[in-house]
CSV table of C-alpha atoms in Angstrom, one decimal:
chain,number,residue,atom,x,y,z
G,4,MET,CA,-35.3,-7.1,-22.6
G,5,ASN,CA,-37.3,-5.9,-25.4
G,6,LEU,CA,-33.8,-4.7,-27.5
G,7,GLU,CA,-37.4,-3.1,-30.1
G,8,LEU,CA,-37.8,-0.7,-27.0
G,9,LEU,CA,-34.1,0.9,-26.8
G,10,GLU,CA,-35.1,2.7,-30.7
G,11,SER,CA,-36.6,6.1,-29.5
G,12,PHE,CA,-38.2,8.0,-31.0
G,13,GLY,CA,-36.1,11.0,-30.6
G,14,GLN,CA,-31.8,11.0,-32.6
G,15,ASN,CA,-30.6,7.3,-31.9
G,16,TYR,CA,-26.6,8.5,-31.7
G,17,PRO,CA,-24.6,9.3,-28.9
G,18,GLU,CA,-24.3,12.6,-27.7
G,19,GLU,CA,-21.7,13.0,-25.0
G,20,PHE,CA,-18.5,11.6,-23.4
G,21,ASP,CA,-19.8,9.0,-21.3
G,22,GLY,CA,-16.0,6.9,-19.4
G,23,THR,CA,-13.0,4.9,-20.1
G,24,LEU,CA,-12.0,1.2,-20.6
G,25,ASP,CA,-8.5,1.0,-18.7
G,26,CYS,CA,-7.0,-1.8,-20.5
G,27,ILE,CA,-3.4,-1.7,-18.2
G,28,SER,CA,-1.3,-1.0,-21.4
G,29,ARG,CA,-2.4,1.0,-24.5
G,30,ALA,CA,-5.3,-0.1,-26.7
G,31,VAL,CA,-4.6,-0.4,-30.7
G,32,THR,CA,-7.9,-1.5,-32.1
G,33,CYS,CA,-11.4,-2.7,-31.1
G,34,THR,CA,-14.7,-4.8,-32.4
G,35,PHE,CA,-17.3,-5.6,-30.9
G,36,ASN,CA,-19.2,-9.0,-30.8
G,37,ARG,CA,-22.3,-9.7,-33.2
G,38,LYS,CA,-24.4,-8.7,-30.4
G,39,GLY,CA,-22.2,-5.7,-29.1
G,40,THR,CA,-22.1,-7.6,-25.4
G,41,LEU,CA,-18.1,-8.1,-25.9
G,42,LEU,CA,-15.7,-5.6,-26.9
G,43,ALA,CA,-12.2,-7.0,-28.0
G,44,VAL,CA,-9.5,-4.5,-27.2
G,45,GLY,CA,-6.2,-5.6,-28.7
G,46,CYS,CA,-3.4,-3.6,-26.8
G,47,ASN,CA,1.1,-2.6,-28.2
G,48,ASP,CA,2.4,-5.5,-26.1
G,49,GLY,CA,0.4,-8.2,-28.0
G,50,ARG,CA,-2.3,-9.0,-25.2
G,51,VAL,CA,-6.1,-9.3,-26.3
G,52,VAL,CA,-9.0,-7.6,-23.2
G,53,ILE,CA,-12.0,-9.0,-23.5
G,54,TRP,CA,-15.0,-6.5,-21.6
G,55,ASP,CA,-18.3,-7.5,-20.8
G,56,PHE,CA,-19.6,-3.7,-21.9
G,57,LEU,CA,-23.0,-4.7,-20.1
G,58,THR,CA,-20.7,-4.9,-16.7
G,59,ARG,CA,-18.3,-2.7,-18.0
G,60,GLY,CA,-15.4,-5.4,-16.5
G,61,ILE,CA,-12.2,-7.0,-18.1
G,62,ALA,CA,-13.9,-10.7,-19.2
G,63,LYS,CA,-10.8,-12.4,-20.1
G,64,ILE,CA,-7.2,-11.4,-21.0
G,65,ILE,CA,-5.3,-13.9,-23.8
G,66,SER,CA,-1.6,-13.5,-24.0
G,67,ALA,CA,-1.7,-13.6,-27.7
G,68,HIS,CA,1.1,-12.4,-29.4
G,69,VAL,CA,4.6,-10.5,-28.8
G,70,HIS,CA,4.3,-7.4,-30.4
G,71,PRO,CA,1.2,-5.2,-31.1
G,72,VAL,CA,-1.9,-6.6,-32.4
G,73,CYS,CA,-3.0,-4.0,-35.1
G,74,SER,CA,-5.9,-6.3,-36.2
G,75,VAL,CA,-9.3,-8.0,-33.6
G,76,SER,CA,-11.8,-9.8,-35.4
G,77,TRP,CA,-15.0,-11.8,-34.2
G,78,SER,CA,-16.5,-15.4,-35.7
G,79,ARG,CA,-21.1,-15.1,-36.0
G,80,ASP,CA,-21.2,-17.3,-33.4
G,81,GLY,CA,-18.3,-15.7,-31.3
G,82,ARG,CA,-16.4,-18.1,-29.9
G,83,ARG,CA,-13.6,-17.7,-32.0
G,84,LEU,CA,-11.8,-14.2,-32.5
G,85,VAL,CA,-9.1,-14.1,-34.7
G,86,SER,CA,-6.3,-11.6,-33.7
G,87,ALA,CA,-2.8,-9.7,-36.6
G,88,CYS,CA,-0.2,-9.5,-35.0
G,89,THR,CA,2.4,-6.1,-36.5
G,90,ASP,CA,5.4,-9.3,-36.5
G,91,ASN,CA,2.8,-11.0,-40.0
G,92,THR,CA,1.3,-13.5,-37.7
G,93,VAL,CA,-2.5,-15.0,-38.4
G,94,THR,CA,-3.8,-16.4,-35.1
G,95,VAL,CA,-6.9,-17.7,-34.2
G,96,TRP,CA,-8.3,-18.1,-31.2
G,97,HIS,CA,-10.9,-20.8,-28.7
G,98,VAL,CA,-12.5,-17.0,-26.5
G,99,LEU,CA,-14.0,-19.3,-23.9
G,100,SER,CA,-11.1,-21.9,-22.7
G,101,GLY,CA,-7.8,-18.7,-24.5
G,102,GLU,CA,-6.2,-22.0,-26.7
G,103,CYS,CA,-4.3,-21.2,-30.0
G,104,GLN,CA,-5.7,-23.1,-32.6
G,105,HIS,CA,-4.8,-22.1,-36.3
G,106,ARG,CA,-1.2,-19.9,-36.1
G,107,TYR,CA,-0.3,-18.9,-39.4
G,108,ARG,CA,3.1,-16.3,-40.5
G,109,PHE,CA,3.3,-14.3,-43.4
G,110,PRO,CA,6.1,-12.9,-45.7
G,111,SER,CA,5.0,-9.3,-45.4
G,112,PRO,CA,2.9,-7.2,-42.8
G,113,ILE,CA,-1.2,-7.5,-42.1
G,114,LEU,CA,-3.4,-4.8,-42.9
G,115,LYS,CA,-6.6,-6.4,-42.1
G,116,VAL,CA,-8.4,-9.6,-40.5
G,117,GLN,CA,-11.8,-10.1,-41.0
G,118,PHE,CA,-13.9,-13.5,-39.8
G,119,CYS,CA,-16.2,-14.5,-42.9
G,120,PRO,CA,-19.9,-12.8,-41.4
G,121,ARG,CA,-21.7,-16.8,-41.9
G,122,GLY,CA,-19.4,-18.5,-40.2
G,123,ARG,CA,-17.9,-21.0,-42.5
G,124,GLY,CA,-14.7,-21.0,-41.2
G,125,SER,CA,-12.8,-18.5,-44.0
G,126,ILE,CA,-11.2,-15.0,-42.9
G,127,LEU,CA,-10.4,-12.3,-45.1
G,128,VAL,CA,-6.9,-11.0,-44.8
G,129,CYS,CA,-4.9,-7.6,-46.5
G,130,PRO,CA,-1.3,-7.9,-46.7
G,131,LEU,CA,0.3,-4.7,-47.5
G,132,LYS,CA,1.3,-4.7,-51.0
G,133,HIS,CA,-0.6,-7.9,-52.5
G,134,ALA,CA,-3.5,-9.0,-53.0
G,135,PRO,CA,-5.8,-10.2,-50.7
G,136,VAL,CA,-5.7,-13.6,-49.5
G,137,VAL,CA,-8.7,-15.8,-48.5
G,138,VAL,CA,-7.5,-18.3,-45.5
G,139,THR,CA,-9.7,-21.9,-45.2
G,140,LEU,CA,-9.1,-23.0,-42.2
G,141,ASP,CA,-8.2,-26.6,-41.8
G,142,GLU,CA,-7.5,-26.6,-45.9
G,143,GLY,CA,-4.9,-23.6,-47.3
G,144,HIS,CA,-5.7,-20.6,-48.8
G,145,ARG,CA,-6.1,-18.7,-51.7
G,146,VAL,CA,-5.1,-15.5,-52.6
G,147,LEU,CA,-7.8,-12.7,-54.7
G,148,PRO,CA,-7.5,-11.5,-58.0
G,149,VAL,CA,-6.9,-7.9,-58.9
G,150,ASP,CA,-7.4,-5.8,-61.6
G,151,ASP,CA,-4.9,-5.1,-65.0
G,152,ASP,CA,-3.7,-2.0,-63.8
G,153,GLY,CA,-1.3,-3.9,-61.9
G,154,ASP,CA,-1.8,-1.7,-58.5
G,155,LEU,CA,-0.9,-2.9,-55.7
G,156,ASN,CA,-2.3,-1.2,-52.5
G,157,ILE,CA,-6.0,-3.6,-52.4
G,158,ILE,CA,-8.7,-2.4,-49.8
G,159,ALA,CA,-10.9,-5.7,-49.0
G,160,THR,CA,-14.3,-6.8,-47.0
G,161,PHE,CA,-17.0,-9.4,-47.4
G,162,ASP,CA,-20.4,-8.2,-47.7
G,163,ARG,CA,-22.7,-8.2,-44.7
G,164,ARG,CA,-23.7,-11.8,-45.5
G,165,GLY,CA,-20.2,-13.4,-46.6
G,166,ARG,CA,-21.7,-13.5,-50.6
G,167,TYR,CA,-19.7,-11.0,-52.4
G,168,ILE,CA,-15.9,-9.7,-51.4
G,169,TYR,CA,-15.2,-5.7,-52.0
G,170,THR,CA,-11.8,-4.8,-53.3
G,171,GLY,CA,-10.7,-1.4,-53.7
G,172,ASN,CA,-7.2,0.2,-54.7
G,173,ALA,CA,-5.2,3.0,-55.0
G,174,ARG,CA,-6.6,4.2,-58.5
G,175,GLY,CA,-10.5,4.3,-57.6
G,176,ARG,CA,-10.8,0.3,-58.9
G,177,VAL,CA,-13.4,-1.4,-57.2
G,178,LEU,CA,-14.4,-5.3,-58.0
G,179,VAL,CA,-16.8,-7.1,-56.2
G,180,LEU,CA,-15.9,-11.1,-56.3
G,181,GLN,CA,-18.6,-14.0,-55.6
G,182,ALA,CA,-17.0,-15.3,-52.7
G,183,SER,CA,-17.2,-19.0,-53.7
G,184,ASP,CA,-15.2,-19.2,-56.7
G,185,PHE,CA,-14.1,-15.6,-56.6
G,186,LYS,CA,-15.1,-14.3,-60.1
G,187,VAL,CA,-15.9,-10.9,-60.6
G,188,VAL,CA,-19.6,-10.2,-60.7
G,189,ALA,CA,-19.3,-6.0,-61.0
G,190,SER,CA,-16.6,-3.3,-61.5
G,191,PHE,CA,-16.5,0.7,-61.0
G,192,ARG,CA,-14.2,3.3,-60.2
G,193,VAL,CA,-14.3,5.9,-58.0
G,194,THR,CA,-13.6,9.8,-59.6
G,195,SER,CA,-13.3,12.6,-58.0
G,196,GLY,CA,-13.9,15.6,-60.4
G,197,ALA,CA,-14.5,15.1,-63.8
G,198,SER,CA,-12.3,12.2,-64.9
G,199,ASN,CA,-10.1,12.2,-61.7
G,200,SER,CA,-9.7,8.5,-59.9
G,201,THR,CA,-9.3,8.6,-55.6
G,202,ALA,CA,-7.0,6.2,-53.5
G,203,LEU,CA,-9.7,4.1,-51.7
G,204,LYS,CA,-8.6,3.0,-48.1
G,205,THR,CA,-11.6,1.8,-46.4
G,206,ILE,CA,-14.4,-0.7,-47.5
G,207,GLU,CA,-17.3,-0.9,-45.2
G,208,PHE,CA,-20.6,-2.3,-45.2
G,209,ALA,CA,-24.0,-1.7,-42.5
G,210,ARG,CA,-25.1,-4.4,-40.7
G,211,ARG,CA,-28.7,-3.8,-41.5
G,212,GLY,CA,-29.7,-2.8,-45.4
G,213,GLU,CA,-27.7,-2.9,-48.2
G,214,CYS,CA,-25.2,-0.6,-47.8
G,215,PHE,CA,-21.5,0.2,-48.0
G,216,LEU,CA,-19.3,3.0,-48.0
G,217,VAL,CA,-16.1,4.0,-49.5
G,218,ASN,CA,-13.2,6.3,-47.8
G,219,SER,CA,-10.9,7.9,-50.1
G,220,VAL,CA,-8.6,10.1,-50.3
G,221,ASP,CA,-10.0,13.0,-51.4
G,222,ARG,CA,-11.8,13.3,-48.1
G,223,VAL,CA,-15.2,12.3,-49.3
G,224,ILE,CA,-17.3,9.2,-47.7
G,225,ARG,CA,-19.1,8.3,-50.3
G,226,VAL,CA,-22.3,5.4,-49.8
G,227,TYR,CA,-23.6,3.6,-52.3
G,228,ASP,CA,-26.2,0.4,-52.7
G,229,ALA,CA,-24.9,-2.7,-53.0
G,230,GLN,CA,-28.0,-3.8,-54.8
G,231,LYS,CA,-27.5,-1.0,-57.9
G,232,VAL,CA,-23.7,-2.0,-57.3
G,233,LEU,CA,-24.1,-5.4,-58.5
G,234,ALA,CA,-27.2,-4.8,-60.9
G,235,ALA,CA,-24.5,-2.4,-63.6
G,236,GLY,CA,-22.0,-5.3,-64.0
G,237,LEU,CA,-18.8,-4.9,-65.0
G,238,ASP,CA,-17.8,-1.1,-65.5
G,239,GLY,CA,-20.4,0.3,-64.6
G,240,GLU,CA,-20.9,3.8,-63.1
G,241,PRO,CA,-23.8,3.4,-59.9
G,242,GLU,CA,-24.2,7.1,-58.5
G,243,PRO,CA,-23.0,7.3,-55.0
G,244,VAL,CA,-26.6,7.8,-52.6
G,245,GLN,CA,-25.1,9.7,-50.3
G,246,LYS,CA,-21.6,12.1,-50.5
G,247,LEU,CA,-20.2,12.8,-47.2
G,248,GLN,CA,-17.4,15.8,-46.2
G,249,ASP,CA,-16.8,18.0,-43.8
G,250,GLN,CA,-17.1,20.9,-45.8
G,251,VAL,CA,-15.5,23.3,-43.8
G,252,ASN,CA,-12.1,22.1,-42.7
G,253,LYS,CA,-11.6,19.2,-45.6
G,254,THR,CA,-10.9,16.9,-42.7
G,255,MET,CA,-9.0,13.7,-44.1
G,256,TRP,CA,-11.1,10.4,-42.2
G,257,LYS,CA,-9.1,7.6,-40.3
G,258,LYS,CA,-12.0,5.0,-39.9
G,259,CYS,CA,-15.3,5.0,-41.0
G,260,CYS,CA,-18.5,2.8,-39.7
G,261,PHE,CA,-22.2,2.7,-39.6
G,262,SER,CA,-24.4,2.7,-36.9
G,263,GLY,CA,-25.6,-0.5,-36.2
G,264,ASP,CA,-29.3,0.0,-38.1
G,265,GLY,CA,-27.4,1.7,-40.6
G,266,GLU,CA,-29.0,4.8,-40.4
G,267,TYR,CA,-25.7,7.0,-39.2
G,268,VAL,CA,-22.4,7.4,-40.2
G,269,CYS,CA,-20.1,7.5,-38.0
G,270,ALA,CA,-15.8,9.4,-39.6
G,271,GLY,CA,-13.3,10.1,-36.8
G,272,SER,CA,-10.3,12.6,-37.5
G,273,ALA,CA,-7.3,11.5,-39.2
G,274,ARG,CA,-5.3,14.8,-37.9
G,275,GLN,CA,-7.2,15.1,-34.3
G,276,HIS,CA,-9.3,13.0,-31.7
G,277,ASP,CA,-13.0,14.2,-33.2
G,278,LEU,CA,-15.8,11.5,-34.2
G,279,TYR,CA,-18.8,13.4,-36.7
G,280,ILE,CA,-22.4,11.7,-36.8
G,281,TRP,CA,-24.3,12.3,-40.3
G,282,GLU,CA,-27.7,10.7,-40.8
G,283,ARG,CA,-27.2,8.6,-43.7
G,284,SER,CA,-31.3,9.7,-45.4
G,285,VAL,CA,-30.9,13.3,-45.9
G,286,GLY,CA,-26.7,13.5,-45.6
G,287,THR,CA,-26.4,16.2,-42.4
G,288,LEU,CA,-24.5,15.9,-39.6
G,289,VAL,CA,-26.3,16.2,-36.7
G,290,LYS,CA,-23.3,15.6,-34.8
G,291,ILE,CA,-19.4,16.3,-33.5
G,292,LEU,CA,-17.3,14.7,-30.8
G,293,GLN,CA,-14.6,16.0,-29.3
G,294,GLY,CA,-12.1,14.5,-27.7
G,295,THR,CA,-9.2,15.2,-25.3
G,296,LYS,CA,-6.6,18.2,-28.1
G,297,GLY,CA,-4.0,16.4,-29.5
G,298,GLU,CA,-4.6,13.4,-29.2
G,299,LEU,CA,-4.6,11.6,-33.0
G,300,LEU,CA,-7.4,8.7,-32.9
G,301,LEU,CA,-7.0,5.1,-33.8
G,302,ASP,CA,-10.0,2.9,-34.3
G,303,VAL,CA,-14.0,4.1,-33.5
G,304,VAL,CA,-16.9,1.5,-33.5
G,305,TRP,CA,-20.1,1.9,-33.3
G,306,HIS,CA,-22.0,-0.4,-31.4
G,307,PRO,CA,-24.2,-3.3,-33.0
G,308,VAL,CA,-27.5,-2.5,-31.0
G,309,ARG,CA,-27.6,0.6,-28.9
G,310,PRO,CA,-26.9,4.2,-29.9
G,311,ILE,CA,-22.8,3.6,-28.2
G,312,VAL,CA,-19.7,4.7,-30.2
G,313,THR,CA,-16.0,3.1,-28.7
G,314,SER,CA,-13.0,5.3,-29.5
G,315,ILE,CA,-9.2,4.7,-29.4
G,316,SER,CA,-7.1,7.5,-28.8
G,317,ALA,CA,-3.4,7.8,-26.9
G,318,GLY,CA,-4.2,4.2,-26.0
G,319,VAL,CA,-7.2,4.6,-24.4
G,320,VAL,CA,-10.5,3.5,-25.0
G,321,SER,CA,-12.9,6.4,-24.8
G,322,VAL,CA,-17.2,5.5,-24.1
G,323,TRP,CA,-19.8,8.1,-26.4
G,324,ALA,CA,-23.2,6.9,-25.2
G,325,GLN,CA,-26.3,9.0,-24.6
G,326,ASN,CA,-27.5,11.5,-22.0
G,327,GLN,CA,-29.6,9.0,-20.4
G,328,VAL,CA,-32.7,11.2,-17.9
G,329,GLU,CA,-34.9,8.8,-15.6
G,330,ASN,CA,-37.8,10.3,-15.4
G,331,TRP,CA,-40.3,7.8,-13.1
G,332,SER,CA,-43.3,10.4,-13.1
G,333,ALA,CA,-44.1,9.9,-16.3
G,334,PHE,CA,-44.6,5.9,-16.4
G,335,ALA,CA,-46.4,6.6,-13.1
G,336,PRO,CA,-48.4,10.0,-12.4
G,337,ASP,CA,-48.1,9.0,-9.1
G,338,PHE,CA,-44.9,8.8,-8.7
G,339,LYS,CA,-42.9,11.0,-6.4
G,340,GLU,CA,-39.1,11.5,-6.1
G,341,LEU,CA,-37.8,11.8,-2.7
G,342,ASP,CA,-35.0,13.5,-1.5
G,343,GLU,CA,-35.1,12.2,1.9
G,344,ASN,CA,-36.0,8.8,4.2
G,345,VAL,CA,-40.0,9.7,4.4
G,346,GLU,CA,-41.6,7.3,7.4
G,347,TYR,CA,-44.4,5.4,5.1
G,348,GLU,CA,-47.4,3.7,7.0
G,349,GLU,CA,-49.1,0.7,5.7
G,350,ARG,CA,-52.5,0.2,5.2
G,351,GLU,CA,-54.7,-2.5,5.9
G,352,SER,CA,-53.4,-5.8,3.9
G,353,GLU,CA,-52.2,-2.9,0.9
G,354,PHE,CA,-48.5,-5.8,0.6
G,355,ASP,CA,-51.1,-8.9,1.2
G,356,LEU,CA,-50.5,-11.8,-1.9
G,357,SER,CA,-53.8,-12.6,-1.4
G,358,ASP,CA,-56.8,-10.6,0.5
G,359,GLU,CA,-57.6,-13.0,3.9
G,360,ASP,CA,-60.6,-11.3,4.5
G,361,ARG,CA,-62.4,-12.2,1.1
G,362,THR,CA,-63.7,-15.6,-0.1
G,363,VAL,CA,-65.0,-16.1,-3.5
G,364,ALA,CA,-67.2,-19.2,-3.8
G,365,GLN,CA,-66.2,-21.9,-6.6
G,366,ALA,CA,-67.8,-24.8,-7.7
G,367,PRO,CA,-65.6,-27.8,-7.9
G,368,GLY,CA,-63.1,-28.4,-10.5
G,369,ALA,CA,-63.7,-24.5,-11.6
G,370,ALA,CA,-59.7,-22.4,-11.6
G,371,ARG,CA,-58.9,-20.4,-8.9
G,372,HIS,CA,-58.4,-16.7,-10.5
G,373,ASP,CA,-55.0,-16.1,-7.8
G,374,GLU,CA,-52.8,-18.7,-8.9
G,375,ALA,CA,-49.6,-19.0,-9.8
G,376,LEU,CA,-48.6,-18.8,-13.5
G,377,GLU,CA,-45.8,-21.0,-14.9
G,378,VAL,CA,-42.9,-18.9,-16.0
G,379,ASP,CA,-40.8,-20.4,-18.5
G,380,VAL,CA,-37.0,-19.1,-17.0
G,381,THR,CA,-34.4,-21.4,-18.7
G,382,GLY,CA,-35.5,-21.3,-22.6
G,383,VAL,CA,-34.0,-19.3,-24.0
G,384,GLU,CA,-35.9,-17.6,-27.3
G,385,PRO,CA,-34.1,-16.0,-30.3
G,386,ILE,CA,-34.6,-12.3,-30.8
G,387,PRO,CA,-35.7,-11.2,-33.2
G,388,ALA,CA,-33.6,-7.7,-33.4
G,389,LEU,CA,-30.8,-9.4,-33.6
G,390,ARG,CA,-31.9,-12.2,-36.2
G,391,SER,CA,-31.4,-12.1,-40.1
G,392,SER,CA,-34.4,-12.4,-41.8
G,393,ASP,CA,-32.9,-15.3,-44.3
G,394,GLU,CA,-31.5,-17.6,-41.7
G,395,GLU,CA,-33.9,-19.0,-39.0
G,396,GLY,CA,-32.9,-20.2,-35.7
G,397,ASP,CA,-30.2,-17.9,-36.5
G,398,GLY,CA,-28.0,-17.4,-32.4
G,399,VAL,CA,-28.2,-20.7,-31.2
G,400,GLY,CA,-25.2,-21.5,-29.6
G,401,ASP,CA,-23.5,-18.5,-29.7
G,402,LEU,CA,-21.3,-17.6,-26.6
G,403,ASP,CA,-22.6,-13.8,-26.0
G,404,TYR,CA,-21.1,-13.5,-22.3
G,405,LEU,CA,-18.0,-15.7,-20.4
G,406,PRO,CA,-18.8,-17.1,-17.4
G,407,ILE,CA,-16.2,-15.5,-14.7
G,408,ALA,CA,-15.0,-17.9,-11.6
G,409,PRO,CA,-12.6,-17.4,-9.6
G,410,GLU,CA,-9.2,-19.1,-9.7
G,411,VAL,CA,-8.1,-21.1,-6.9
G,412,GLU,CA,-4.8,-22.3,-6.9
G,413,GLU,CA,-4.6,-24.2,-3.5
G,414,PRO,CA,-8.1,-24.2,-2.2
G,415,GLU,CA,-7.8,-25.4,1.7
G,416,GLU,CA,-9.1,-29.0,3.0
G,417,GLY,CA,-12.8,-29.2,2.6
G,418,TRP,CA,-13.5,-26.8,0.4
G,419,PRO,CA,-16.7,-27.4,-2.0
G,420,HIS,CA,-16.7,-30.9,-4.3
G,421,ASP,CA,-13.1,-31.6,-2.8
G,422,GLY,CA,-14.3,-34.8,-4.0
G,423,GLY,CA,-11.6,-37.8,-3.0
G,424,PRO,CA,-7.9,-38.4,-2.8
G,425,GLU,CA,-8.0,-39.2,-6.2
G,426,GLN,CA,-9.9,-36.6,-7.4
G,427,GLN,CA,-7.4,-34.2,-5.4
G,428,GLN,CA,-4.2,-35.4,-6.9
G,429,SER,CA,-5.6,-35.4,-10.3
G,430,ARG,CA,-6.2,-31.8,-9.6
G,431,ARG,CA,-2.5,-31.4,-8.0
G,432,ASP,CA,-1.4,-33.3,-11.8
G,433,SER,CA,-3.0,-30.9,-14.0
G,434,ARG,CA,-1.7,-28.1,-12.1
G,435,ASP,CA,1.8,-28.9,-12.4
G,436,SER,CA,1.0,-30.6,-16.1
G,437,PRO,CA,3.0,-28.3,-18.5
G,438,LYS,CA,0.9,-25.8,-20.4
G,439,LYS,CA,-0.9,-27.1,-23.9
G,440,LYS,CA,1.3,-26.3,-26.5
G,441,ARG,CA,0.4,-24.0,-29.2
G,442,ALA,CA,-1.3,-25.1,-32.4
G,443,LYS,CA,2.1,-25.3,-35.5
G,444,MET,CA,2.4,-22.0,-37.8
G,445,VAL,CA,1.5,-22.9,-40.8
G,446,ASP,CA,4.1,-20.7,-43.5
G,447,ILE,CA,1.8,-19.3,-46.5
G,448,ALA,CA,4.7,-18.3,-49.5
G,449,LEU,CA,2.8,-15.1,-51.0
G,450,ALA,CA,5.0,-14.5,-55.0
G,451,GLY,CA,5.5,-10.7,-55.2
G,452,ALA,CA,5.2,-10.3,-51.6
G,453,PRO,CA,7.6,-7.6,-49.9
G,454,SER,CA,9.6,-9.1,-47.3
G,455,ASP,CA,11.0,-5.9,-46.3
G,456,GLU,CA,8.1,-3.2,-45.4
G,457,PRO,CA,7.3,-2.3,-41.6
G,458,HIS,CA,4.0,-2.5,-40.5
G,459,PRO,CA,2.7,0.9,-41.2
G,460,LEU,CA,1.6,1.0,-37.6
G,461,LEU,CA,5.4,1.2,-36.0
G,462,SER,CA,6.7,2.8,-39.0
G,463,SER,CA,3.5,6.2,-37.9
G,464,ARG,CA,4.8,6.8,-33.9
G,465,PRO,CA,4.1,10.3,-32.4
G,466,ALA,CA,7.3,12.9,-33.5
G,467,LYS,CA,7.8,12.6,-29.4
G,468,ASP,CA,8.9,9.4,-29.6
G,469,LYS,CA,11.3,9.3,-32.3
G,470,PRO,CA,14.2,10.9,-31.5
G,471,ALA,CA,14.5,14.7,-32.4
G,472,LYS,CA,18.1,15.3,-35.4
G,473,LYS,CA,20.8,17.1,-34.4
G,474,THR,CA,21.1,20.5,-36.3
G,475,ALA,CA,24.4,22.9,-37.3
G,476,ARG,CA,23.2,24.1,-33.3
G,477,HIS,CA,23.4,21.6,-31.7
G,478,LYS,CA,25.9,20.6,-33.2
G,479,ALA,CA,28.1,24.2,-31.9
G,480,ASP,CA,27.0,23.6,-28.9
G,481,ALA,CA,28.3,21.4,-27.7
G,482,LYS,CA,31.7,21.5,-29.5
G,483,ARG,CA,31.5,24.5,-27.4
G,484,LYS,CA,30.8,22.4,-24.3
């Protein structure tokens, strides 16, 4: 299918609710792979459920952790997945086999994990109240430098090409570091009003273009141009391209993201299950998607290619998409839609592959016009819509789909590919053999990291889950009884 044709001439954003994805357990966080064919959902029971998003079916379940999964991220080729748990562990998984490749234990809770967008084997980890850490698989880890103001409430993210790391703290300070040597190449401060700085919550990059957004505590989403920020240098004063906010309700934003083409910005409310969508170029609010009242939003992501948004609220993954109206007469003027079956009489030679009554005189050696054309159905060509402009051969070898095969515990005799007695015995030995050992846990020591802090995901439980405090009236009633 030509993905360029999916971008319609009208609006290119979701308009209505399009169903839910049932993960059996309560969902906490989700993320798409680079092509949007697979959706990884982290659950509160420690499992990572991978959905085939085209068929809306579960393709694989990885029993990753015991405690809730708070963050997940795909590698660029889609063959590895990193997950962070509320028990301060970070694990790298091989998606196809479901095996654990690397395990790391941190002294403090983990807020976010992110694979390097260009697949260099580096993972960005954001611990609570500590400087971000870049973990290089099989090599070690390095701690990112922090600003001179000493604030350790730091958020961080890779840019879309993995060349720079953008960090922000609770005092509105943004640092741009080179991913290779952690050298600070640019910095600026996000201010609210005259000169008051505001705390930063998240930094998100667009999949296309050079724009990134900053979500701050002052309830304003600021969109910046990365090229202008780098050109401003150290202690620069770049102006945001757009400032997006809810002018009426002054909504606080839980999670923000760009559309796949970078033309729209979606923000989820921290108060309820509402999604606001702005057109980035003009800053106009174009749509408000309202979910079930009384539910709190946990996460929201935009599909990399299609105008589809998935959000998580009350442990359920909701899908928002466009209303697809089929109008076949627009493509074929003679097409007629039938309400019921109609008997059709075939005309003479109407559906014949070749006209038997027609004879064509051909010269010796001349090519026939009705010969079948050779069509390559096995070759895989890279899709231009999913390629980057600075890479050649991008997308070759990526894991886009997970094969689904029946799991037969005790195949019957004569089952296809049954083989001889030796092969049958080897299969029995493989089934009876113990499971492969998980990767060795690597402890990462961080100086000054808080070790007794609870994870924010666990400390922000709904009020109904917390035990009610006994008031004086309740105590008096108990004495009467």
